[in-house]
Short mmCIF file of C-alpha atoms and ligand atoms in Angstrom, two decimals:
data_model
loop_
_atom_site.label_atom_id
_atom_site.label_comp_id
_atom_site.label_asym_id
_atom_site.label_seq_id
_atom_site.Cartn_x
_atom_site.Cartn_y
_atom_site.Cartn_z
CA MET A 242 -45.83 63.53 -40.09
CA SER A 243 -46.93 66.16 -42.63
CA MET A 244 -44.34 68.43 -44.03
CA ASN A 245 -47.03 70.78 -45.27
CA ILE A 246 -45.46 74.37 -45.71
CA THR A 247 -47.62 77.32 -45.17
CA LEU A 248 -44.96 80.12 -44.70
CA SER A 249 -43.74 82.22 -47.56
CA GLN A 250 -40.15 82.16 -48.45
CA GLU A 251 -39.99 85.64 -47.00
CA ASP A 252 -41.23 84.49 -43.62
CA ILE A 253 -38.81 81.47 -43.64
CA VAL A 254 -35.67 83.63 -44.15
CA ARG A 255 -36.95 85.97 -41.46
CA LEU A 256 -37.57 83.24 -39.06
CA CYS A 257 -34.20 81.74 -39.92
CA GLU A 258 -32.50 85.05 -39.24
CA ARG A 259 -34.35 85.51 -36.00
CA ILE A 260 -33.07 82.03 -34.76
CA GLU A 261 -29.70 82.53 -35.95
CA GLY A 262 -29.33 85.75 -33.99
CA ALA A 263 -30.70 84.12 -30.88
CA GLN A 264 -28.29 81.17 -31.21
CA ALA A 265 -25.40 83.32 -31.95
CA ARG A 266 -25.87 86.00 -29.37
CA ALA A 267 -27.38 83.83 -26.75
CA TYR A 268 -30.69 85.56 -26.09
CA ALA A 269 -34.18 84.22 -25.52
CA ILE A 270 -36.94 84.93 -28.00
CA PRO A 271 -40.76 84.29 -27.81
CA LYS A 272 -41.82 81.00 -29.52
CA LEU A 273 -42.46 81.58 -33.25
CA THR A 274 -46.12 80.35 -33.02
CA GLU A 275 -46.96 83.48 -31.11
CA GLU A 276 -46.39 85.46 -34.20
CA TYR A 277 -47.15 82.69 -36.66
CA PRO A 278 -50.11 80.66 -34.94
CA GLY A 279 -50.86 78.77 -38.19
CA MET A 280 -47.28 77.48 -38.22
CA THR A 281 -46.87 73.70 -39.04
CA ILE A 282 -44.26 71.22 -38.29
CA GLY A 283 -43.41 71.32 -42.00
CA ASP A 284 -42.79 75.23 -41.60
CA GLY A 285 -40.47 74.37 -38.54
CA TYR A 286 -38.46 72.01 -40.75
CA ALA A 287 -38.33 74.68 -43.56
CA VAL A 288 -36.68 77.27 -41.14
CA GLN A 289 -34.35 74.44 -39.81
CA SER A 290 -33.40 73.44 -43.26
CA ALA A 291 -32.75 77.26 -44.16
CA LEU A 292 -30.69 77.57 -41.06
CA ARG A 293 -28.59 74.43 -41.97
CA ARG A 294 -27.85 75.72 -45.50
CA ARG A 295 -26.89 79.19 -43.94
CA PHE A 296 -24.42 77.62 -41.67
CA ILE A 297 -22.97 75.33 -44.30
CA ALA A 298 -22.65 78.54 -46.57
CA GLN A 299 -20.73 80.25 -43.70
CA GLY A 300 -18.24 77.00 -43.62
CA HIS A 301 -19.64 75.09 -40.89
CA ARG A 302 -19.38 71.30 -41.57
CA LEU A 303 -22.43 69.08 -41.22
CA VAL A 304 -21.24 65.98 -39.17
CA GLY A 305 -24.67 64.40 -38.50
CA TRP A 306 -28.02 64.50 -36.92
CA LYS A 307 -29.98 64.06 -33.79
CA ALA A 308 -33.20 62.57 -32.84
CA GLY A 309 -35.06 64.43 -30.12
CA LEU A 310 -38.21 63.82 -27.94
CA THR A 311 -37.79 60.14 -28.31
CA SER A 312 -38.40 59.19 -24.70
CA LYS A 313 -41.58 59.49 -22.62
CA ALA A 314 -39.48 61.38 -20.01
CA LYS A 315 -38.42 64.09 -22.51
CA MET A 316 -41.96 64.18 -24.17
CA GLN A 317 -43.54 64.66 -20.71
CA GLN A 318 -40.89 67.18 -19.72
CA MET A 319 -41.54 69.24 -22.72
CA GLY A 320 -45.30 68.63 -23.31
CA VAL A 321 -45.17 67.17 -26.82
CA SER A 322 -45.98 63.86 -28.30
CA VAL A 323 -44.13 63.63 -31.63
CA PRO A 324 -40.29 62.96 -31.93
CA SER A 325 -38.09 65.47 -34.03
CA ILE A 326 -34.73 65.74 -35.62
CA GLY A 327 -32.16 68.37 -35.92
CA PHE A 328 -28.68 68.71 -37.48
CA LEU A 329 -25.23 68.67 -36.00
CA THR A 330 -22.19 70.71 -37.01
CA ASP A 331 -18.45 70.43 -36.24
CA ARG A 332 -18.81 73.84 -34.32
CA MET A 333 -21.14 72.23 -31.83
CA ALA A 334 -18.58 69.59 -30.74
CA ARG A 335 -16.70 69.81 -27.56
CA PRO A 336 -13.82 67.54 -26.31
CA GLU A 337 -14.49 65.13 -23.47
CA ASN A 338 -13.40 66.39 -20.07
CA SER A 339 -13.24 69.91 -21.27
CA ALA A 340 -14.66 73.15 -19.89
CA ILE A 341 -17.71 74.36 -21.49
CA SER A 342 -18.57 78.18 -21.44
CA THR A 343 -22.37 78.90 -20.63
CA GLY A 344 -21.79 82.56 -21.46
CA ASP A 345 -22.88 81.68 -25.08
CA LEU A 346 -25.87 79.76 -24.15
CA VAL A 347 -29.42 80.60 -23.04
CA HIS A 348 -30.78 77.72 -20.87
CA PRO A 349 -28.17 74.93 -21.04
CA ARG A 350 -29.33 71.46 -20.01
CA VAL A 351 -27.55 68.10 -20.44
CA GLU A 352 -28.80 64.80 -21.41
CA CYS A 353 -27.33 61.18 -21.84
CA GLU A 354 -27.69 59.79 -25.29
CA VAL A 355 -26.39 56.79 -27.17
CA ALA A 356 -24.68 58.06 -30.50
CA PHE A 357 -24.31 55.99 -33.62
CA VAL A 358 -21.68 56.22 -36.26
CA MET A 359 -22.63 54.92 -39.59
CA LYS A 360 -20.62 52.76 -41.94
CA LYS A 361 -23.27 52.56 -44.89
CA ASP A 362 -25.71 55.21 -46.38
CA LEU A 363 -29.19 54.82 -45.19
CA ALA A 364 -32.21 56.33 -46.94
CA GLY A 365 -35.98 56.31 -46.11
CA PRO A 366 -38.96 55.96 -46.38
CA GLY A 367 -39.36 52.65 -44.70
CA CYS A 368 -35.96 52.54 -42.93
CA THR A 369 -36.21 49.94 -40.00
CA ARG A 370 -34.24 49.29 -36.77
CA GLU A 371 -32.68 46.24 -38.54
CA ASP A 372 -31.58 48.55 -41.47
CA VAL A 373 -29.99 50.95 -38.89
CA LEU A 374 -28.12 47.98 -37.02
CA ALA A 375 -26.62 46.86 -40.27
CA ALA A 376 -25.43 50.20 -41.17
CA THR A 377 -23.88 51.07 -38.00
CA ASP A 378 -20.15 51.09 -37.61
CA TYR A 379 -20.21 51.54 -33.85
CA VAL A 380 -21.89 53.31 -30.89
CA LEU A 381 -20.51 55.43 -28.23
CA PRO A 382 -21.71 57.34 -25.18
CA ALA A 383 -22.54 61.01 -25.60
CA VAL A 384 -23.98 64.01 -23.75
CA GLU A 385 -25.97 66.69 -25.52
CA ILE A 386 -26.15 70.24 -24.09
CA ILE A 387 -29.43 71.33 -25.55
CA ASP A 388 -30.24 75.08 -25.36
CA SER A 389 -33.77 76.08 -26.00
CA ARG A 390 -33.70 79.61 -27.28
CA PHE A 391 -37.47 80.19 -26.19
CA SER A 392 -38.08 82.51 -23.24
CA GLY A 393 -39.18 80.57 -20.14
CA PHE A 394 -39.21 77.51 -21.94
CA LYS A 395 -42.46 78.23 -23.54
CA PHE A 396 -42.31 75.57 -25.88
CA ASP A 397 -44.10 73.93 -28.82
CA LEU A 398 -42.82 71.38 -31.35
CA GLU A 399 -43.18 73.85 -34.35
CA SER A 400 -40.78 76.30 -32.70
CA VAL A 401 -38.34 73.86 -31.36
CA VAL A 402 -38.03 72.19 -34.65
CA ALA A 403 -37.32 75.57 -36.26
CA ASP A 404 -34.72 76.15 -33.55
CA ASN A 405 -32.90 72.94 -34.63
CA GLY A 406 -34.24 70.84 -31.81
CA SER A 407 -32.43 73.19 -29.21
CA SER A 408 -29.09 71.75 -30.43
CA ALA A 409 -26.23 73.54 -28.96
CA ARG A 410 -23.17 71.50 -28.05
CA TYR A 411 -22.39 67.70 -27.82
CA VAL A 412 -19.73 65.60 -26.44
CA GLY A 413 -18.83 62.12 -27.30
CA GLY A 414 -16.56 59.97 -25.38
CA GLY A 415 -16.22 56.78 -23.43
CA ARG A 416 -15.69 53.59 -25.26
CA ALA A 417 -16.96 52.67 -28.64
CA ARG A 418 -18.54 49.29 -29.11
CA TYR A 419 -20.00 47.25 -31.99
CA VAL A 420 -23.76 46.93 -31.81
CA GLU A 421 -23.69 43.21 -31.98
CA ASP A 422 -21.56 42.85 -28.72
CA ILE A 423 -23.97 44.81 -26.59
CA ASP A 424 -27.71 44.95 -25.76
CA LEU A 425 -28.85 48.43 -26.45
CA ARG A 426 -32.30 47.88 -24.82
CA THR A 427 -31.17 47.05 -21.44
CA LEU A 428 -28.06 49.42 -21.33
CA GLY A 429 -28.38 51.48 -18.08
CA VAL A 430 -27.15 55.12 -17.70
CA VAL A 431 -26.74 57.53 -14.73
CA MET A 432 -26.15 61.13 -14.89
CA GLU A 433 -24.28 62.67 -11.90
CA LYS A 434 -24.09 66.42 -11.26
CA ASN A 435 -21.36 67.55 -8.76
CA GLY A 436 -21.22 63.76 -7.57
CA GLU A 437 -24.86 63.51 -7.14
CA ILE A 438 -27.21 61.13 -9.17
CA VAL A 439 -29.73 63.49 -10.97
CA GLY A 440 -30.97 60.95 -13.52
CA MET A 441 -31.06 57.24 -14.45
CA GLY A 442 -32.69 55.14 -16.94
CA ALA A 443 -32.15 52.49 -19.69
CA ALA A 444 -31.63 53.05 -23.23
CA ALA A 445 -34.96 51.31 -24.11
CA ALA A 446 -36.55 54.50 -22.82
CA VAL A 447 -35.89 55.67 -26.44
CA LEU A 448 -38.60 54.31 -28.44
CA GLY A 449 -38.00 50.89 -27.07
CA HIS A 450 -34.63 50.65 -28.70
CA PRO A 451 -32.29 53.72 -29.61
CA ALA A 452 -31.97 52.21 -33.17
CA GLU A 453 -35.60 52.67 -33.63
CA ALA A 454 -35.02 56.41 -33.01
CA ILE A 455 -32.31 56.33 -35.85
CA ALA A 456 -34.77 54.69 -38.33
CA MET A 457 -37.41 57.27 -37.43
CA LEU A 458 -34.67 60.09 -38.10
CA VAL A 459 -33.89 58.47 -41.45
CA ASN A 460 -37.51 58.42 -42.41
CA ILE A 461 -37.98 62.20 -41.39
CA LEU A 462 -34.84 63.00 -43.45
CA ALA A 463 -36.60 61.28 -46.43
CA GLU A 464 -39.41 63.66 -46.04
CA LEU A 465 -37.10 66.58 -46.09
CA GLY A 466 -35.47 65.09 -49.49
CA GLU A 467 -32.26 64.05 -47.40
CA THR A 468 -30.46 60.88 -46.59
CA LEU A 469 -28.00 59.81 -43.90
CA PRO A 470 -24.64 59.28 -45.48
CA ALA A 471 -21.94 56.68 -44.15
CA GLY A 472 -19.63 58.47 -41.52
CA SER A 473 -22.40 60.42 -40.09
CA PHE A 474 -22.54 60.83 -36.15
CA VAL A 475 -26.11 60.55 -35.03
CA MET A 476 -27.41 61.01 -31.41
CA SER A 477 -30.47 59.06 -30.70
CA GLY A 478 -32.19 61.20 -27.96
CA GLY A 479 -32.13 61.72 -24.28
CA ILE A 480 -32.65 58.80 -22.31
CA THR A 481 -33.44 60.58 -18.95
CA GLU A 482 -34.87 64.23 -18.46
CA ALA A 483 -32.67 67.03 -19.40
CA VAL A 484 -30.77 68.52 -16.30
CA ALA A 485 -30.22 72.32 -15.87
CA VAL A 486 -26.37 73.22 -15.64
CA LYS A 487 -24.59 76.54 -14.51
CA PRO A 488 -21.07 77.60 -14.24
CA GLY A 489 -19.25 75.53 -11.65
CA ASP A 490 -21.30 72.35 -12.33
CA SER A 491 -19.37 69.14 -13.23
CA ILE A 492 -21.18 66.26 -15.08
CA VAL A 493 -20.45 62.76 -15.41
CA ALA A 494 -22.69 60.50 -17.49
CA ARG A 495 -22.04 56.80 -16.84
CA PHE A 496 -22.99 54.18 -19.25
CA GLN A 497 -23.12 50.50 -18.68
CA GLU A 498 -20.62 48.83 -21.27
CA LEU A 499 -19.73 52.13 -22.88
CA GLY A 500 -17.82 54.04 -20.08
CA SER A 501 -18.45 57.51 -18.97
CA VAL A 502 -18.30 61.10 -20.39
CA SER A 503 -17.40 64.08 -18.49
CA MET A 504 -17.35 67.82 -18.87
CA ARG A 505 -17.53 70.84 -16.43
CA PHE A 506 -19.25 74.13 -17.01
CA VAL A 507 -17.64 77.67 -16.82
CA ASP A 508 -18.88 81.20 -17.34
C1 OOG B 155 -35.77 69.60 -27.47
C2 OOG B 155 -34.41 68.79 -27.65
C3 OOG B 155 -34.78 67.38 -27.38
C4 OOG B 155 -33.80 65.04 -26.78
O1 OOG B 155 -32.76 64.52 -26.84
O2 OOG B 155 -34.80 64.65 -26.59
C5 OOG B 155 -33.65 66.52 -27.36
C6 OOG B 155 -35.71 70.19 -26.13
O3 OOG B 155 -35.86 69.44 -25.16
O4 OOG B 155 -35.48 71.58 -25.85
O5 OOG B 155 -32.49 66.77 -27.75
MG1 MG B 156 -30.99 65.53 -27.28
#
């Protein structure tokens, strides 16, 4: 992945403020490439990094990262071919079984993910799946609530990276397990909406093994001049397609070996 930056510092700040406004006030904006057709993935990460620094300066706490677009289902759904990463803060976390408001979201959708909690620092380049497994404290089931801020899901990787990979909310729960006690490739997941199955898959859908997605994430972090510290909470990417939710919906994500994660959506 090339982190070539073509935008001026002024444009990066402008786009960061535009994304921040869309996230904070929950309105849709045109994809950034409409105004900046030459925008690169590196430009997208420059905007995302500016957004992260701005949030941290406002008192948000960085709790970890997420890999996105790591499964074929997600890549096909979004029409892209390269995975991406985004950051996660304390403000995005919601408790298990809670009522999650949709009034402050644009296009909320839910996806089942395996989350990793790290016990050792990791740094790329060259981080491997084995490095990730050795540095993992435990894994737990999670649901990510993504929210693309772009009108009509008009989507490209440059814009979605700038929009922090559509990160909005996340819920961890279920039962934490040590990676050596389970087979993360064959782990099955089922997503239920209002009691009906709306998606199912196996964790191998994520780059063959979810730890592979974390290794990729660490290697992208290296290109951004960042590392993954011990204690980080990291989501490895949606296993199934994202499912739209609206007020009144209740979601249960059932994971083999890891228990389930539930939430409901309100106005
Ligand atoms: C991008 C976010 C992708 C995942 O798990 O694949 C993502 C999007 O679909 O809006 O979080
Ligand atoms: Mg996700």
